[in-house]
Short mmCIF file of C-alpha atoms and ligand atoms in Angstrom, two decimals:
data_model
loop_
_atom_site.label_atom_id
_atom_site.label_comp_id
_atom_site.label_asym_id
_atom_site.label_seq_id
_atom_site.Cartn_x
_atom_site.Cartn_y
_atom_site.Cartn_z
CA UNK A 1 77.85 113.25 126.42
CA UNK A 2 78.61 116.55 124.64
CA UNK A 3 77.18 117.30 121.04
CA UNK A 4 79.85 119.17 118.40
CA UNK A 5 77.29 121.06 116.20
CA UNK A 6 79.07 121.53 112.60
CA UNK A 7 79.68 124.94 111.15
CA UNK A 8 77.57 126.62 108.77
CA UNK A 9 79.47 128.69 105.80
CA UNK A 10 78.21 131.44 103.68
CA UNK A 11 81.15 131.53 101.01
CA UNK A 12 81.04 134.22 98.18
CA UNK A 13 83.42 132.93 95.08
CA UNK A 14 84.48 135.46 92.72
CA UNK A 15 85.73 133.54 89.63
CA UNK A 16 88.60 135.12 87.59
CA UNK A 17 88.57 134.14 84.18
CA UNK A 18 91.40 135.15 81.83
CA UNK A 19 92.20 134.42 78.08
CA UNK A 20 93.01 130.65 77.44
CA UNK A 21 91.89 127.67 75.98
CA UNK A 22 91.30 126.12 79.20
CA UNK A 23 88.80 128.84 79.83
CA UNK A 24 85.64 126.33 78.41
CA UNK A 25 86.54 124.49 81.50
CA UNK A 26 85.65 127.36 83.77
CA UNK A 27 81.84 126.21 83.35
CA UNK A 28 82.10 122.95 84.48
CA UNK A 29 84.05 124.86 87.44
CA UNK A 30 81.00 127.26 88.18
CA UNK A 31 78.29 124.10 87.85
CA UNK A 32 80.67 122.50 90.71
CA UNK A 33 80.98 125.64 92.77
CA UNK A 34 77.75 125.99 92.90
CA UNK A 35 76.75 122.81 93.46
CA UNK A 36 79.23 122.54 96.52
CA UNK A 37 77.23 125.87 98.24
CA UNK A 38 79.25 128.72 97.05
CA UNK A 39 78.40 131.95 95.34
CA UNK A 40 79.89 132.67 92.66
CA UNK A 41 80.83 135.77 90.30
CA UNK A 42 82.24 135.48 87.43
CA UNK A 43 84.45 137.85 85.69
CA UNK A 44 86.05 137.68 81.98
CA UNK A 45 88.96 139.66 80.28
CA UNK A 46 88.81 140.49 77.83
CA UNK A 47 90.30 137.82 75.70
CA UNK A 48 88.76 134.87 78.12
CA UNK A 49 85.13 135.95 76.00
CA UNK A 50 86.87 134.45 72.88
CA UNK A 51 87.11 130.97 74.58
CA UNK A 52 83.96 130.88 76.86
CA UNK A 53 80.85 132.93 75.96
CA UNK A 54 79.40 135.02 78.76
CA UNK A 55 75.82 133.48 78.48
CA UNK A 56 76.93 129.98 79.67
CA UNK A 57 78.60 131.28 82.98
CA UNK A 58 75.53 133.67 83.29
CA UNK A 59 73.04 130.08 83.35
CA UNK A 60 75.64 128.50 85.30
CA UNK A 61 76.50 131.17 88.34
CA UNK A 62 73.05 132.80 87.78
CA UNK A 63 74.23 136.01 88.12
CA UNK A 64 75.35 138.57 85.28
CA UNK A 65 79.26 138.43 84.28
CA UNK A 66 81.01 141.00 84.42
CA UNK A 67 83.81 142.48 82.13
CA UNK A 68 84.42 145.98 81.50
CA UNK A 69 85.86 148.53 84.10
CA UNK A 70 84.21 151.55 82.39
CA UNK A 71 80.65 150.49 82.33
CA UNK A 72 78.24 152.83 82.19
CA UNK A 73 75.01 150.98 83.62
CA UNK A 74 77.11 150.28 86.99
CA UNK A 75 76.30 153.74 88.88
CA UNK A 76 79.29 155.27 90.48
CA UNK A 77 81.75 153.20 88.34
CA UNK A 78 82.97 151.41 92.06
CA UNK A 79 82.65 147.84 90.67
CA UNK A 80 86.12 147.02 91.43
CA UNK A 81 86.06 147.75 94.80
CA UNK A 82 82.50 146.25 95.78
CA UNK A 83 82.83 143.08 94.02
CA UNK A 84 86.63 142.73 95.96
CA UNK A 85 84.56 143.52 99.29
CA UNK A 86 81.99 141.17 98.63
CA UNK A 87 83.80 138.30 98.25
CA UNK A 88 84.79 135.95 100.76
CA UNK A 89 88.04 134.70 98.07
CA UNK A 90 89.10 135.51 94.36
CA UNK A 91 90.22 132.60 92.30
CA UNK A 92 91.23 133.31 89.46
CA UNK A 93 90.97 129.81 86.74
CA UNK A 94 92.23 129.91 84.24
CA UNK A 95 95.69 132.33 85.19
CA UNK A 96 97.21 132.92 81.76
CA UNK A 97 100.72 134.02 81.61
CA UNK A 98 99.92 137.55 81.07
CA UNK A 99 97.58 137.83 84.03
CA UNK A 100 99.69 136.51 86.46
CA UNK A 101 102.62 138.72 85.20
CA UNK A 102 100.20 141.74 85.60
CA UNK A 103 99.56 140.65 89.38
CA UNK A 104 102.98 140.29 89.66
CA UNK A 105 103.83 143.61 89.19
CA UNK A 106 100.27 145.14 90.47
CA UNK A 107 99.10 146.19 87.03
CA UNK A 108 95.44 147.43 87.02
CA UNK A 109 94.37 147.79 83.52
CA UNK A 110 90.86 146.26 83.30
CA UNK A 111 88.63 145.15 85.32
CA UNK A 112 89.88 141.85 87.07
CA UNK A 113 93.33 143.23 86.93
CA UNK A 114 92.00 146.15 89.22
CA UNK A 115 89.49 144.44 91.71
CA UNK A 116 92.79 142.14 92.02
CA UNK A 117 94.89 145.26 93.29
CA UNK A 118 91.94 146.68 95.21
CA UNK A 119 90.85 143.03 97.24
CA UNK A 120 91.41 142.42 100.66
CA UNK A 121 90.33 138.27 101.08
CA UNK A 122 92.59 135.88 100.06
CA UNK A 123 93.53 135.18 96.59
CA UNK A 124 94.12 131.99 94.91
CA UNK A 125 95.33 131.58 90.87
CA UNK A 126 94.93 128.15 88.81
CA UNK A 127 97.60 129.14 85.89
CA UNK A 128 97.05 127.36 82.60
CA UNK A 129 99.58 127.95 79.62
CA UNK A 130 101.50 126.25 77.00
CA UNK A 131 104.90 124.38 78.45
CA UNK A 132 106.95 127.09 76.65
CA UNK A 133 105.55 130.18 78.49
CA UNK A 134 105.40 128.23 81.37
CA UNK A 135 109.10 127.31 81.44
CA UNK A 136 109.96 131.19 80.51
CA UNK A 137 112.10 133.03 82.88
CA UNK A 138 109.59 135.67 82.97
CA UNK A 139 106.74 133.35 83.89
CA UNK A 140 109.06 131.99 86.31
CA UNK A 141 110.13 135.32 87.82
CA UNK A 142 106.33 136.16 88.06
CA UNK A 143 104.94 133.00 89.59
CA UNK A 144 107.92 133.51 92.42
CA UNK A 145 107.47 137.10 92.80
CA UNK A 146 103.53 136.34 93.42
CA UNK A 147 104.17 132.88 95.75
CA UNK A 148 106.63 135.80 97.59
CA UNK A 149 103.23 137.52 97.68
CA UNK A 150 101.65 135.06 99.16
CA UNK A 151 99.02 134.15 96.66
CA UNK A 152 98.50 130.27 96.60
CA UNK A 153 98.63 128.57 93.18
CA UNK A 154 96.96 125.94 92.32
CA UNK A 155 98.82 123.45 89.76
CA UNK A 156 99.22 123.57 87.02
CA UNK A 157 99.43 119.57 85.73
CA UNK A 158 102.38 118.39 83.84
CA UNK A 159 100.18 116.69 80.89
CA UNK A 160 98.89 116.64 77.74
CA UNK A 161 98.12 120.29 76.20
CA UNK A 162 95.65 121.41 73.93
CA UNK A 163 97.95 122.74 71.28
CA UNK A 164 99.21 119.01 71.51
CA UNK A 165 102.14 119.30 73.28
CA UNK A 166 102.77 117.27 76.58
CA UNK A 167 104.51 119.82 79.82
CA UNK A 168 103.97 121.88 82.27
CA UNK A 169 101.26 124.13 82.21
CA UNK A 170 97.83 122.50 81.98
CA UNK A 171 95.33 123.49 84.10
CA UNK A 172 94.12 121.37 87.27
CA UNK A 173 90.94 119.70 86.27
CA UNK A 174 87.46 121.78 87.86
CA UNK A 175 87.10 118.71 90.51
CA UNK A 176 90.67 119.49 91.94
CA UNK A 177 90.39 123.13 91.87
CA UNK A 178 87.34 122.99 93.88
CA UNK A 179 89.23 120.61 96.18
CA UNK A 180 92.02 123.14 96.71
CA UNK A 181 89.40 126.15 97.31
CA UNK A 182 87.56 124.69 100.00
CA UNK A 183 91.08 124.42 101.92
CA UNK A 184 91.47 127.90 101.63
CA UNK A 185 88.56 128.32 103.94
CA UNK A 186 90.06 125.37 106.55
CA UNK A 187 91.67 126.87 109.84
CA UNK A 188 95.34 125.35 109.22
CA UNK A 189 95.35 124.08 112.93
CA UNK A 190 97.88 121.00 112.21
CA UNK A 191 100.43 123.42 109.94
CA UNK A 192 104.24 122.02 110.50
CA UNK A 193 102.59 118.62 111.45
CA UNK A 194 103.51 115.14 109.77
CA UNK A 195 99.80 113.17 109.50
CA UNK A 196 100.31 109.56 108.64
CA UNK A 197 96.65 107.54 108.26
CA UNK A 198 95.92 104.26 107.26
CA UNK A 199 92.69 103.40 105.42
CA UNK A 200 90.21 100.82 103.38
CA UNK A 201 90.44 97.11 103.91
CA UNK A 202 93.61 94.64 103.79
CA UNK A 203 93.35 91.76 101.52
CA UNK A 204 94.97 88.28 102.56
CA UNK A 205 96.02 86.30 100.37
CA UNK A 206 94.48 82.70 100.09
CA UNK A 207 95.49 81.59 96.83
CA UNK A 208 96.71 83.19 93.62
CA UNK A 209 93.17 84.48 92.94
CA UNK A 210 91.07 84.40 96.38
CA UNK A 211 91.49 86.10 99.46
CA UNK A 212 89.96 87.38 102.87
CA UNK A 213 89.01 91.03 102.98
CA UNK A 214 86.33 92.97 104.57
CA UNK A 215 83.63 95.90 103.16
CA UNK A 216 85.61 98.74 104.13
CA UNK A 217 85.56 101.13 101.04
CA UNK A 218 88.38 103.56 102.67
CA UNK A 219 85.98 106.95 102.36
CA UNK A 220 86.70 107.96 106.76
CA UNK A 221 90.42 107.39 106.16
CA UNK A 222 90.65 109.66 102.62
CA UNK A 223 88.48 112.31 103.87
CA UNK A 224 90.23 112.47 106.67
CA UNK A 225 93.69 112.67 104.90
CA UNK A 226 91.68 115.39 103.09
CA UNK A 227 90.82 116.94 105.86
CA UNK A 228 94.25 116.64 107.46
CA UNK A 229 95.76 118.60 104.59
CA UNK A 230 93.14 121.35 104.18
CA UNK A 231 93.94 122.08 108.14
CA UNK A 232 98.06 122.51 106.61
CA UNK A 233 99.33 119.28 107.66
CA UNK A 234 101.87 117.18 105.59
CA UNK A 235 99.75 113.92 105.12
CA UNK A 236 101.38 110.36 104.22
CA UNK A 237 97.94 107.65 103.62
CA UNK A 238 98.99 104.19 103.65
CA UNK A 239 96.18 102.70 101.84
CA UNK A 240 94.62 98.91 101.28
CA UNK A 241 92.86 98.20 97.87
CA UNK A 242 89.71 100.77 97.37
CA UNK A 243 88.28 102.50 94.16
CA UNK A 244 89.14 105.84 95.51
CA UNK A 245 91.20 108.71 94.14
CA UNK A 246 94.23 110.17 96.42
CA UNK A 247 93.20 113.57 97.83
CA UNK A 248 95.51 116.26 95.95
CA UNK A 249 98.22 117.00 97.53
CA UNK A 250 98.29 114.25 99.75
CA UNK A 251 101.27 111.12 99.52
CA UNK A 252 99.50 107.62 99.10
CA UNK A 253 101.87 104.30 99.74
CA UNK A 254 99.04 101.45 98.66
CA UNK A 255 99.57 98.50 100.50
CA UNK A 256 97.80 95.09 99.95
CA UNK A 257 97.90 93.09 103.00
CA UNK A 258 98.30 94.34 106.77
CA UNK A 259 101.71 92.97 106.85
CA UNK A 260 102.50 95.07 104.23
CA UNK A 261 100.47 97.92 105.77
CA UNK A 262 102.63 97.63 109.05
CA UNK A 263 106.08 97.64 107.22
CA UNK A 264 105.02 100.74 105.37
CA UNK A 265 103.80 102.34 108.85
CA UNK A 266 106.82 101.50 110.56
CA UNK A 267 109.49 102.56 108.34
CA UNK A 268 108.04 106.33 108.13
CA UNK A 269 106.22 106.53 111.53
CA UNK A 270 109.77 108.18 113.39
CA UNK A 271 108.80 111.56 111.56
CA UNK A 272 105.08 111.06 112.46
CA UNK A 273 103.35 113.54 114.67
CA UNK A 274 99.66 112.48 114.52
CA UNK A 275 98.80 108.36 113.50
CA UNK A 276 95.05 108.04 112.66
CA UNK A 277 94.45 103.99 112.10
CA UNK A 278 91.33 104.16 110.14
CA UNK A 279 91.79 101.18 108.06
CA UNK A 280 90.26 97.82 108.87
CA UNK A 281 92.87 95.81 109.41
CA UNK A 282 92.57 91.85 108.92
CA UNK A 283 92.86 90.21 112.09
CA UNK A 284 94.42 87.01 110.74
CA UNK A 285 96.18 86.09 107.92
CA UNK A 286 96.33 82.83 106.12
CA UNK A 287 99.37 81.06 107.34
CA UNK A 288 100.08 78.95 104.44
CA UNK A 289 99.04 80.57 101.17
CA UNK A 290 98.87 78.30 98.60
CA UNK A 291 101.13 78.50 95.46
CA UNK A 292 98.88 77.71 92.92
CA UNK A 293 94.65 78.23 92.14
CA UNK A 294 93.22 75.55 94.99
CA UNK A 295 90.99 72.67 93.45
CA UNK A 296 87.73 72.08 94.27
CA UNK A 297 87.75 68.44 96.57
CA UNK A 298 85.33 66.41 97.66
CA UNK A 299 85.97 67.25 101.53
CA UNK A 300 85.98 71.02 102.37
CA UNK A 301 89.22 72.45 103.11
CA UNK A 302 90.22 74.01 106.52
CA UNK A 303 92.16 77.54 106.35
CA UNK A 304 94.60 77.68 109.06
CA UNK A 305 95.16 81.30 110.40
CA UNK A 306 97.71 83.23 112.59
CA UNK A 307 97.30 86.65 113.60
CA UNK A 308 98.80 90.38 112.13
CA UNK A 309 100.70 92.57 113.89
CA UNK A 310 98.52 95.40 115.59
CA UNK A 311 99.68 98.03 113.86
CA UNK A 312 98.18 100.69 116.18
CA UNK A 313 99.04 98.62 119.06
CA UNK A 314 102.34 98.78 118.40
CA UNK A 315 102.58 102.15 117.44
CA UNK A 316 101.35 103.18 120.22
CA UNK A 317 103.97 101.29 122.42
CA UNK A 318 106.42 102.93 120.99
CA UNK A 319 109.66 105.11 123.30
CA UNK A 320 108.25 108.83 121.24
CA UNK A 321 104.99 107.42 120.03
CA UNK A 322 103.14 109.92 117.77
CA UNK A 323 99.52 110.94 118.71
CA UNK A 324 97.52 108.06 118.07
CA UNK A 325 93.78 107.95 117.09
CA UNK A 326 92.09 104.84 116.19
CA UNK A 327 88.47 103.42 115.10
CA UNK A 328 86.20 101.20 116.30
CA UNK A 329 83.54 99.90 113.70
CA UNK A 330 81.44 98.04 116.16
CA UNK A 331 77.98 96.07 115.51
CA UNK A 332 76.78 96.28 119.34
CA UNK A 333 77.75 97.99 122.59
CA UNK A 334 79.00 100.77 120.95
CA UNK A 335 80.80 103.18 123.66
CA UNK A 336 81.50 100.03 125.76
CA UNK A 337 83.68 97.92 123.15
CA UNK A 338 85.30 101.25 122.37
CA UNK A 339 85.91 102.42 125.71
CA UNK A 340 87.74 98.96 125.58
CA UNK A 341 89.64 98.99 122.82
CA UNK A 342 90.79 102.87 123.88
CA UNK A 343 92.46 101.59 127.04
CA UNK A 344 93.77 98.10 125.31
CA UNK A 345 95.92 100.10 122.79
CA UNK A 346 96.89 102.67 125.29
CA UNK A 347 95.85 105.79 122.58
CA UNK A 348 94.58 108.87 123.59
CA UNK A 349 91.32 109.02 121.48
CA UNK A 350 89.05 106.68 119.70
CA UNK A 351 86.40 106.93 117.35
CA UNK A 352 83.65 104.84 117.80
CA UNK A 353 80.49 104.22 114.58
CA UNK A 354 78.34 101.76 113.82
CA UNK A 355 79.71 99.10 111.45
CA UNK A 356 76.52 98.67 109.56
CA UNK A 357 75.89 102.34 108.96
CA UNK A 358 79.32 103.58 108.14
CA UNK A 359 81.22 100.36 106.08
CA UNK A 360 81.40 101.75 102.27
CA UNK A 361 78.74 104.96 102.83
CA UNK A 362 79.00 108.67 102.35
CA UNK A 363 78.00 110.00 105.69
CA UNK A 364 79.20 108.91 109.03
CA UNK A 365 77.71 109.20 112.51
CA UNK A 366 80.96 109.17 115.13
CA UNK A 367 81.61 109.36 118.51
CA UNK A 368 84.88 110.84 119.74
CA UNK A 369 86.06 109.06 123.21
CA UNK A 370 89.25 110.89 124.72
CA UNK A 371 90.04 111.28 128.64
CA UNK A 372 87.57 114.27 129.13
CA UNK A 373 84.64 111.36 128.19
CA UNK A 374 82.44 111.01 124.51
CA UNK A 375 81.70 113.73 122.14
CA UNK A 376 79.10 112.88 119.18
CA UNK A 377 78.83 113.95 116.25
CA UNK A 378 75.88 114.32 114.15
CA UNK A 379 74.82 112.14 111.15
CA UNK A 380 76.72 113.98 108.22
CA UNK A 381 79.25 113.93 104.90
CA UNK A 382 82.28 111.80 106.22
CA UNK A 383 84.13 115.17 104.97
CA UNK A 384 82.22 116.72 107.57
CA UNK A 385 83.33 114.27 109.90
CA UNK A 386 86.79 114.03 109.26
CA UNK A 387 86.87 117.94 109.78
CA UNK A 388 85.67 118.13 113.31
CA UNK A 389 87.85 114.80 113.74
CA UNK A 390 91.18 117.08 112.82
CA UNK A 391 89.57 120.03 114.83
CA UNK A 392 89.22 117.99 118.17
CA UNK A 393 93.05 115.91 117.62
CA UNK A 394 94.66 119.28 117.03
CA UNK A 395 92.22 120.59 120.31
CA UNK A 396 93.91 117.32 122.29
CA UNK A 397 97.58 118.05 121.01
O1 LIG B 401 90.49 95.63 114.80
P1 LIG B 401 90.26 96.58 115.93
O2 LIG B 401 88.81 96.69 116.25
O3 LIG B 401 91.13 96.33 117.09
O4 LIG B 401 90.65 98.03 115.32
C1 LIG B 401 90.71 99.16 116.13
C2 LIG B 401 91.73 100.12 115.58
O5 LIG B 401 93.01 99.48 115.49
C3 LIG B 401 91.48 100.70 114.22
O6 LIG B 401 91.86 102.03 114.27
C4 LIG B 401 92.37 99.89 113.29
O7 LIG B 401 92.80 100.66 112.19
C5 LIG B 401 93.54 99.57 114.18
N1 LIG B 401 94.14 98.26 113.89
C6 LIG B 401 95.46 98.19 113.50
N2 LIG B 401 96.04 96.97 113.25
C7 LIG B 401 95.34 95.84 113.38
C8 LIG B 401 93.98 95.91 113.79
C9 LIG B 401 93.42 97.12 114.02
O8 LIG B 401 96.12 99.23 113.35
N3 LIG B 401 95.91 94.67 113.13
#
């Protein structure tokens, strides 16, 4: 069996900050950088040290921020071009209207502004702005002229604003910006591709109020939708009942039992290039589900059962079947049961864990079973997993 060995990142963040209100939010976006691994260097405008003071991204990033262009302490007056070479990618959070019409049109009148023009790594801008500037034709001649440019934006939300107005324009919240950063650093191996994945548990119906469902908490599935769209794909998750947020960026059709998973599958999976079945799909269903709340009776009651469709199965059997990937949760015989199950749904690759260690936790040990034999991975973030999961499907494609 072959070992995949994850990748190891050093990632240098330098952190634009321009004049806004949703500037205070740039802290809680440093504590999270930094917290996720990166480096981080922060530079203010100007007006972005009337919003946020300069000591609470200093304790944050623990390094000094920096803000003029002629400062006399930095040596040969070069800080715009070594901070640009020294990092790995510039966001810039929040973009105010006036900063992203200066990068429009490759103004270079202060610091930020200049290391801008002078970087060489990619370049990502989070604009934040009230819905008037932000419907402008200005703005929107700027934010076209720099997507033209190929800078990425990410957001803004369409919400409510903190002069009290409700639009376009608000910043995306620190968690999702982080989210959209680490794609940045993803190899977009699946760009042009149509992902569809299923995930979490189905619930079937007994009564009004009871059902039968299983401990699947949905994590492998929305990581790997994640991960799907990090490496450029399109990404459709048809989802059974978890506590999880959708990925950003990624389409969610939630789904309560498998019937209703399958009908969902089926009517989208024609303009499917890649199916991942990651959710645990009840066998059975309940074939008569009672109309109102059961009563207790002396004599236990017997549930009869008849079996859901096999929604990978089937998929799989299809004339132009997509890619298909599936899981196998098993509590014993690990690479034998999923050896089965690989050649019983005719799919090229399977990917086998341990029920008891992976049902609802954070980090996933998986074996990947394809034609050319098993692949493990190590014990690590299902994140992690889902990654080298995307890596090796686009590798079999
Ligand atoms: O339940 P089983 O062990 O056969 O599940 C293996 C794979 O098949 C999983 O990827 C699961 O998502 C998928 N599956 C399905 N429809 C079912 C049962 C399982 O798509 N009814």
């Amino acid at each position: 069996m072959s070992v995949i060995m994850t990748e190891l990142h050093s990632r240098r963040i330098l952190l634009g900050i321009t004049g806004g209100i949703a500037a205070y939010k740039a802290a809680e976006l440093v504590r999270l950088l930094v917290k996720a691994g990166f480096e981080v260097q922060c530079v203010m405008t100007e007006a972005a040290q009337h919003f946020i003071g300069a000591a609470t991204l200093q304790a944050l990033s623990g390094q000094p921020v920096l803000m003029q262009l002629w400062d006399e302490a930095s040596g040969d007056g070069m800080d715009h071009i070594r901070l640009s070479r020294e990092a790995d990618a510039i966001l810039i959070a929040p973009a105010s209207a006036n900063f992203i019409a200066k990068l429009a049109h490759g103004l270079a009148d202060d610091l930020l502004s200049t290391l801008c023009l002078a970087s060489a790594c990619p370049l990502a801008v989070a604009p934040a702005m009230n819905k008037q500037m932000w419907d402008k034709p200005a703005t929107q001649r700027n934010l076209e002229q720099i997507r033209q440019d190929g800078i990425p934006l990410f957001g803004p939300a369409n919400g409510e604003q903190a002069c009290g107005e409700l639009g376009m324009g608000r910043m995306l919240e620190p968690e999702t910006l982080l989210i959209e950063l680490e794609a940045l650093f993803q190899p977009k191996l699946l760009a042009g591709k149509q992902v569809m994945i299923t995930a979490g548990p189905t619930y079937e119906p007994i009564d009004p109020v009871r059902g039968i469902t299983n401990l699947s908490s949905g994590k492998m599935g929305y990581a790997l939708a994640r991960a799907a769209w990090e490496a450029g794909a399109a990404v459709t998750l048809v989802s059974g009942p978890t506590a999880l947020a959708t990925p950003p960026n990624v389409r969610m059709i939630p789904v309560t039992t498998a019937q209703e998973m399958h009908d969902a599958v089926m009517r989208e999976i024609k303009k499917t290039d890649i199916f991942i079945a990651v959710a645990a799909v009840a066998d059975y269903r309940v074939a008569h589900i009672a109309q109102q709340k059961l009563k207790k009776t002396q004599t236990a009651p017997t549930l009869t059962l008849e079996p859901n469709p096999d929604i990978l199965a089937e998929v799989a059997a299809l004339p132009k079947a997509p890619f298909c990937a599936g899981f196998a949760a098993e509590t014993e015989k690990l690479s034998e049961h999923a050896q089965a199950k690989r050649a019983r749904k005719s799919i090229p690759l399977i990917i086998a864990n341990r029920a008891q260690e992976a049902l609802g936790q954070d980090e996933s040990t998986l074996i990947l079973i394809d034609s050319s034999g098993s692949h493990a991975l190590p014990r690590q973030a299902k994140l992690l997993s889902a990654r080298q999961v995307i890596k090796h499907i686009a590798s079999l494609l």
